Amino acid sequence: MTAAGTAPAGTAQIGVTGLAVMGRNLARNFARHGYTVAVHNRSYAKTQSLIEENGDEGAFVPSESMADFVASLERPRKVVIMVKAGGPTDAVISELIPLLDEGDIVIDAGNAHFPDTRRREAELKEHGLHFVGTGVSGGEEGALLGPSIMPGGSRDSYEVLGPILEDISAKVDGTPCCTYVGPDGAGHFVKMVHNGIEYADMQLIAEAYDLLKQGLGASAAEIGEIFRTWNEGDLESFLIEITADVLSHVDAETGQAFVDIVLDQAEQKGTGRWTVQNALDLGVPITGIAEATFARALSGSVPQRAAAAGVLPAETTPFEVTDRDAFIEDVRLALYASKVVAYSQGFDQIAAASAEFGWDIDRGAMARIWRGGCIIRARFLNRITEAYERDAELPLLLADPYFAGAVGNGVGAWRRVVSQAALAGVPTPAFSSSLAYYDGVRAERLPASLIQAQRDFFGAHTYRRTDKDGTFHTEWSGDRAEHTA
């Protein structure tokens, strides 16, 4: 293996610029898989630190300047950008463009907003360059040990880059958790929806924890053991696993359960908000993800919460749990059903965007690459993959025979949990909205008929009828005669 810094110019197979924790770990991952990796950072001290601390893991070629960094890469050059999204990414791209040649590949592996990726892909195409917006999930550990990778861009670029990304990705049953997603912004879009589902998943788990705490009066450690048991069944997932670990952790300073000394104000970096905003643009109801995003916003609404404390009447009925095991099972079933809704809505959003932007995204393939490496990896993603293998055009994941049966098996428990929580005054926005969506999507008739009549009354927005084709308007302020619009 070539020692760090000794490889001749033009021999590094891939380069990483931006060596904060994620970039550093991704560079180490490449090196550990036998690739010669060019490394660069705006502050050369970070480059030196990587070489000093991890240079024995593989072949690294450090450069102090961007020009030297680019010169150290074999052609077609493959440059991974791992800097802060937005302006910093644009600044690095502007610095790279004059140094690159036609056919070179620029990979943005940060959490970019997909419209920015679409813009950048079009701009770099004018220079004869490939731009690959790539979602990378798995956090710091995943970047080092094997993440789930969601690359977009051109198919030509994937032919060159794909084998390398597949090599360093997580593997499940020998299958890489990496595949070509689609043109321009498709990769970052899918990563955005992944993060939106992650918001919903985390909120649902938090609500389940709160229900067990309020309903049973159980300690954090006791609830941690419940989650540990759940992780042995259909709910097996990375998030359930770490929840059990967090709940069992004791704060060294106070001796209290760690979760009880953490401030109850959740933060966010924007991907959940982007997901909800885009769903509104597409007209796709992702109620579970939206409520999870708003729940974080509510937790941080300190003045409003302070104003409400001790002022707003409750009129609650305490939980009456007569069968502890039955209540735990009800919460488990409600959690599973609500999780299925969140994933179903996320895949609906992917399908809508794929149609809107002409991406031709394979939803089954997305479920397959999320089975390992990423934050939402879970056992039941195998079931989602199977559902889309049965019907690639499946209009509603919930309607797949397996999921219809699995959710139907728990719908009674779901209703009991949501109603008990409402009576007890325990907020369950994600559980409740997911159940409301389930009832809405299965309803034979919705009250939207009244809304359409109201819209026609005040704005002449027209309506359609159940008994004949066409669009109509009623003269509400006149003789109320109906006319074809």
mmCIF file of N, CA and C in Angstrom, residues 287-347:
data_model
loop_
_atom_site.group_PDB
_atom_site.id
_atom_site.type_symbol
_atom_site.label_atom_id
_atom_site.label_comp_id
_atom_site.label_asym_id
_atom_site.label_seq_id
_atom_site.Cartn_x
_atom_site.Cartn_y
_atom_site.Cartn_z
ATOM 1 N N THR A 287 -48.914 13.375 6.378
ATOM 2 C CA THR A 287 -49.346 13.909 7.666
ATOM 3 C C THR A 287 -48.457 13.477 8.825
ATOM 4 N N GLY A 288 -47.980 12.230 8.803
ATOM 5 C CA GLY A 288 -47.127 11.766 9.890
ATOM 6 C C GLY A 288 -45.824 12.532 9.940
ATOM 7 N N ILE A 289 -45.211 12.736 8.779
ATOM 8 C CA ILE A 289 -43.958 13.479 8.708
ATOM 9 C C ILE A 289 -44.185 14.942 9.085
ATOM 10 N N ALA A 290 -45.287 15.514 8.613
ATOM 11 C CA ALA A 290 -45.587 16.912 8.921
ATOM 12 C C ALA A 290 -45.793 17.114 10.418
ATOM 13 N N GLU A 291 -46.581 16.244 11.039
ATOM 14 C CA GLU A 291 -46.834 16.394 12.467
ATOM 15 C C GLU A 291 -45.561 16.186 13.285
ATOM 16 N N ALA A 292 -44.695 15.302 12.835
ATOM 17 C CA ALA A 292 -43.417 15.096 13.521
ATOM 18 C C ALA A 292 -42.557 16.358 13.440
ATOM 19 N N THR A 293 -42.580 16.998 12.278
ATOM 20 C CA THR A 293 -41.813 18.234 12.096
ATOM 21 C C THR A 293 -42.388 19.351 12.957
ATOM 22 N N PHE A 294 -43.720 19.470 12.958
ATOM 23 C CA PHE A 294 -44.356 20.499 13.779
ATOM 24 C C PHE A 294 -44.195 20.216 15.271
ATOM 25 N N ALA A 295 -44.129 18.940 15.663
ATOM 26 C CA ALA A 295 -43.926 18.597 17.069
ATOM 27 C C ALA A 295 -42.570 19.107 17.555
ATOM 28 N N ARG A 296 -41.548 19.023 16.690
ATOM 29 C CA ARG A 296 -40.248 19.583 17.064
ATOM 30 C C ARG A 296 -40.357 21.098 17.224
ATOM 31 N N ALA A 297 -41.086 21.731 16.289
ATOM 32 C CA ALA A 297 -41.259 23.184 16.379
ATOM 33 C C ALA A 297 -42.000 23.557 17.664
ATOM 34 N N LEU A 298 -43.035 22.792 18.016
ATOM 35 C CA LEU A 298 -43.792 23.061 19.237
ATOM 36 C C LEU A 298 -42.904 22.895 20.473
ATOM 37 N N SER A 299 -42.060 21.872 20.463
ATOM 38 C CA SER A 299 -41.196 21.654 21.632
ATOM 39 C C SER A 299 -40.271 22.841 21.865
ATOM 40 N N GLY A 300 -39.909 23.530 20.788
ATOM 41 C CA GLY A 300 -39.036 24.692 20.908
ATOM 42 C C GLY A 300 -39.776 26.008 21.042
ATOM 43 N N SER A 301 -41.113 25.960 21.090
ATOM 44 C CA SER A 301 -41.922 27.190 21.228
ATOM 45 C C SER A 301 -42.005 27.570 22.705
ATOM 46 N N VAL A 302 -40.894 28.025 23.263
ATOM 47 C CA VAL A 302 -40.784 28.248 24.707
ATOM 48 C C VAL A 302 -41.758 29.306 25.223
ATOM 49 N N PRO A 303 -41.881 30.484 24.594
ATOM 50 C CA PRO A 303 -42.831 31.483 25.127
ATOM 51 C C PRO A 303 -44.269 30.974 25.122
ATOM 52 N N GLN A 304 -44.659 30.267 24.073
ATOM 53 C CA GLN A 304 -46.021 29.761 23.985
ATOM 54 C C GLN A 304 -46.284 28.690 25.048
ATOM 55 N N ARG A 305 -45.332 27.802 25.238
ATOM 56 C CA ARG A 305 -45.499 26.751 26.245
ATOM 57 C C ARG A 305 -45.537 27.345 27.652
ATOM 58 N N ALA A 306 -44.720 28.372 27.884
ATOM 59 C CA ALA A 306 -44.708 29.025 29.192
ATOM 60 C C ALA A 306 -46.039 29.733 29.452
ATOM 61 N N ALA A 307 -46.598 30.356 28.412
ATOM 62 C CA ALA A 307 -47.875 31.051 28.557
ATOM 63 C C ALA A 307 -49.021 30.079 28.823
ATOM 64 N N ALA A 308 -48.927 28.869 28.262
ATOM 65 C CA ALA A 308 -49.997 27.878 28.411
ATOM 66 C C ALA A 308 -49.938 27.140 29.742
ATOM 67 N N ALA A 309 -48.722 27.029 30.323
ATOM 68 C CA ALA A 309 -48.531 26.223 31.526
ATOM 69 C C ALA A 309 -49.398 26.712 32.681
ATOM 70 N N GLY A 310 -50.226 25.826 33.195
ATOM 71 C CA GLY A 310 -51.068 26.154 34.345
ATOM 72 C C GLY A 310 -52.240 27.052 34.039
ATOM 73 N N VAL A 311 -52.408 27.391 32.751
ATOM 74 C CA VAL A 311 -53.492 28.310 32.365
ATOM 75 C C VAL A 311 -54.577 27.597 31.567
ATOM 76 N N LEU A 312 -54.172 26.797 30.597
ATOM 77 C CA LEU A 312 -55.145 26.130 29.733
ATOM 78 C C LEU A 312 -55.783 24.947 30.477
ATOM 79 N N PRO A 313 -57.116 24.900 30.544
ATOM 80 C CA PRO A 313 -57.791 23.799 31.250
ATOM 81 C C PRO A 313 -57.574 22.466 30.549
ATOM 82 N N ALA A 314 -57.571 21.374 31.300
ATOM 83 C CA ALA A 314 -57.261 20.064 30.746
ATOM 84 C C ALA A 314 -58.473 19.146 30.652
ATOM 85 N N GLU A 315 -59.265 19.046 31.716
ATOM 86 C CA GLU A 315 -60.425 18.139 31.737
ATOM 87 C C GLU A 315 -60.024 16.730 31.298
ATOM 88 N N THR A 316 -58.962 16.200 31.919
ATOM 89 C CA THR A 316 -58.447 14.898 31.521
ATOM 90 C C THR A 316 -58.970 13.772 32.404
ATOM 91 N N THR A 317 -58.861 12.574 31.868
ATOM 92 C CA THR A 317 -59.207 11.358 32.600
ATOM 93 C C THR A 317 -57.946 10.522 32.739
ATOM 94 N N PRO A 318 -57.513 10.214 33.948
ATOM 95 C CA PRO A 318 -56.262 9.460 34.123
ATOM 96 C C PRO A 318 -56.317 8.108 33.417
ATOM 97 N N PHE A 319 -55.148 7.654 32.988
ATOM 98 C CA PHE A 319 -55.044 6.308 32.419
ATOM 99 C C PHE A 319 -55.519 5.285 33.453
ATOM 100 N N GLU A 320 -56.260 4.316 32.994
ATOM 101 C CA GLU A 320 -56.647 3.197 33.850
ATOM 102 C C GLU A 320 -56.171 1.905 33.174
ATOM 103 N N VAL A 321 -54.954 1.535 33.463
ATOM 104 C CA VAL A 321 -54.361 0.348 32.859
ATOM 105 C C VAL A 321 -54.554 -0.828 33.815
ATOM 106 N N THR A 322 -55.451 -1.726 33.462
ATOM 107 C CA THR A 322 -55.724 -2.897 34.306
ATOM 108 C C THR A 322 -54.897 -4.103 33.901
ATOM 109 N N ASP A 323 -54.420 -4.088 32.661
ATOM 110 C CA ASP A 323 -53.601 -5.184 32.167
ATOM 111 C C ASP A 323 -52.343 -4.591 31.541
ATOM 112 N N ARG A 324 -51.259 -4.628 32.302
ATOM 113 C CA ARG A 324 -50.006 -3.993 31.872
ATOM 114 C C ARG A 324 -49.529 -4.545 30.535
ATOM 115 N N ASP A 325 -49.499 -5.854 30.397
ATOM 116 C CA ASP A 325 -48.988 -6.473 29.170
ATOM 117 C C ASP A 325 -49.855 -6.125 27.958
ATOM 118 N N ALA A 326 -51.169 -6.073 28.179
ATOM 119 C CA ALA A 326 -52.077 -5.736 27.076
ATOM 120 C C ALA A 326 -51.857 -4.301 26.619
ATOM 121 N N PHE A 327 -51.631 -3.395 27.574
ATOM 122 C CA PHE A 327 -51.390 -1.992 27.216
ATOM 123 C C PHE A 327 -50.081 -1.862 26.429
ATOM 124 N N ILE A 328 -49.040 -2.541 26.878
ATOM 125 C CA ILE A 328 -47.760 -2.510 26.166
ATOM 126 C C ILE A 328 -47.925 -3.027 24.738
ATOM 127 N N GLU A 329 -48.695 -4.103 24.589
ATOM 128 C CA GLU A 329 -48.915 -4.665 23.253
ATOM 129 C C GLU A 329 -49.719 -3.704 22.384
ATOM 130 N N ASP A 330 -50.689 -3.014 22.970
ATOM 131 C CA ASP A 330 -51.455 -2.023 22.209
ATOM 132 C C ASP A 330 -50.543 -0.916 21.683
ATOM 133 N N VAL A 331 -49.657 -0.433 22.537
ATOM 134 C CA VAL A 331 -48.743 0.634 22.113
ATOM 135 C C VAL A 331 -47.808 0.123 21.012
ATOM 136 N N ARG A 332 -47.349 -1.109 21.154
ATOM 137 C CA ARG A 332 -46.468 -1.699 20.132
ATOM 138 C C ARG A 332 -47.175 -1.771 18.785
ATOM 139 N N LEU A 333 -48.405 -2.263 18.784
ATOM 140 C CA LEU A 333 -49.159 -2.391 17.539
ATOM 141 C C LEU A 333 -49.464 -1.028 16.928
ATOM 142 N N ALA A 334 -49.789 -0.055 17.779
ATOM 143 C CA ALA A 334 -50.064 1.300 17.285
ATOM 144 C C ALA A 334 -48.805 1.926 16.698
ATOM 145 N N LEU A 335 -47.664 1.667 17.322
ATOM 146 C CA LEU A 335 -46.390 2.181 16.806
ATOM 147 C C LEU A 335 -46.089 1.579 15.443
ATOM 148 N N TYR A 336 -46.266 0.281 15.299
ATOM 149 C CA TYR A 336 -45.985 -0.377 14.022
ATOM 150 C C TYR A 336 -46.900 0.164 12.921
ATOM 151 N N ALA A 337 -48.199 0.274 13.218
ATOM 152 C CA ALA A 337 -49.152 0.765 12.217
ATOM 153 C C ALA A 337 -48.815 2.191 11.796
ATOM 154 N N SER A 338 -48.475 3.034 12.769
ATOM 155 C CA SER A 338 -48.159 4.428 12.457
ATOM 156 C C SER A 338 -46.873 4.537 11.651
ATOM 157 N N LYS A 339 -45.894 3.670 11.943
ATOM 158 C CA LYS A 339 -44.653 3.657 11.169
ATOM 159 C C LYS A 339 -44.931 3.279 9.712
ATOM 160 N N VAL A 340 -45.793 2.300 9.501
ATOM 161 C CA VAL A 340 -46.128 1.895 8.133
ATOM 162 C C VAL A 340 -46.745 3.069 7.372
ATOM 163 N N VAL A 341 -47.615 3.829 8.052
ATOM 164 C CA VAL A 341 -48.221 5.006 7.409
ATOM 165 C C VAL A 341 -47.144 6.004 6.997
ATOM 166 N N ALA A 342 -46.194 6.274 7.876
ATOM 167 C CA ALA A 342 -45.135 7.240 7.567
ATOM 168 C C ALA A 342 -44.332 6.809 6.342
ATOM 169 N N TYR A 343 -43.971 5.539 6.280
ATOM 170 C CA TYR A 343 -43.213 5.031 5.130
ATOM 171 C C TYR A 343 -44.080 5.062 3.870
ATOM 172 N N SER A 344 -45.339 4.677 4.002
ATOM 173 C CA SER A 344 -46.241 4.678 2.860
ATOM 174 C C SER A 344 -46.363 6.084 2.273
ATOM 175 N N GLN A 345 -46.508 7.068 3.144
ATOM 176 C CA GLN A 345 -46.616 8.447 2.682
ATOM 177 C C GLN A 345 -45.313 8.916 2.039
ATOM 178 N N GLY A 346 -44.172 8.533 2.627
ATOM 179 C CA GLY A 346 -42.886 8.916 2.046
ATOM 180 C C GLY A 346 -42.693 8.345 0.656
ATOM 181 N N PHE A 347 -43.070 7.079 0.463
ATOM 182 C CA PHE A 347 -42.932 6.471 -0.864
ATOM 183 C C PHE A 347 -43.930 7.079 -1.856
#
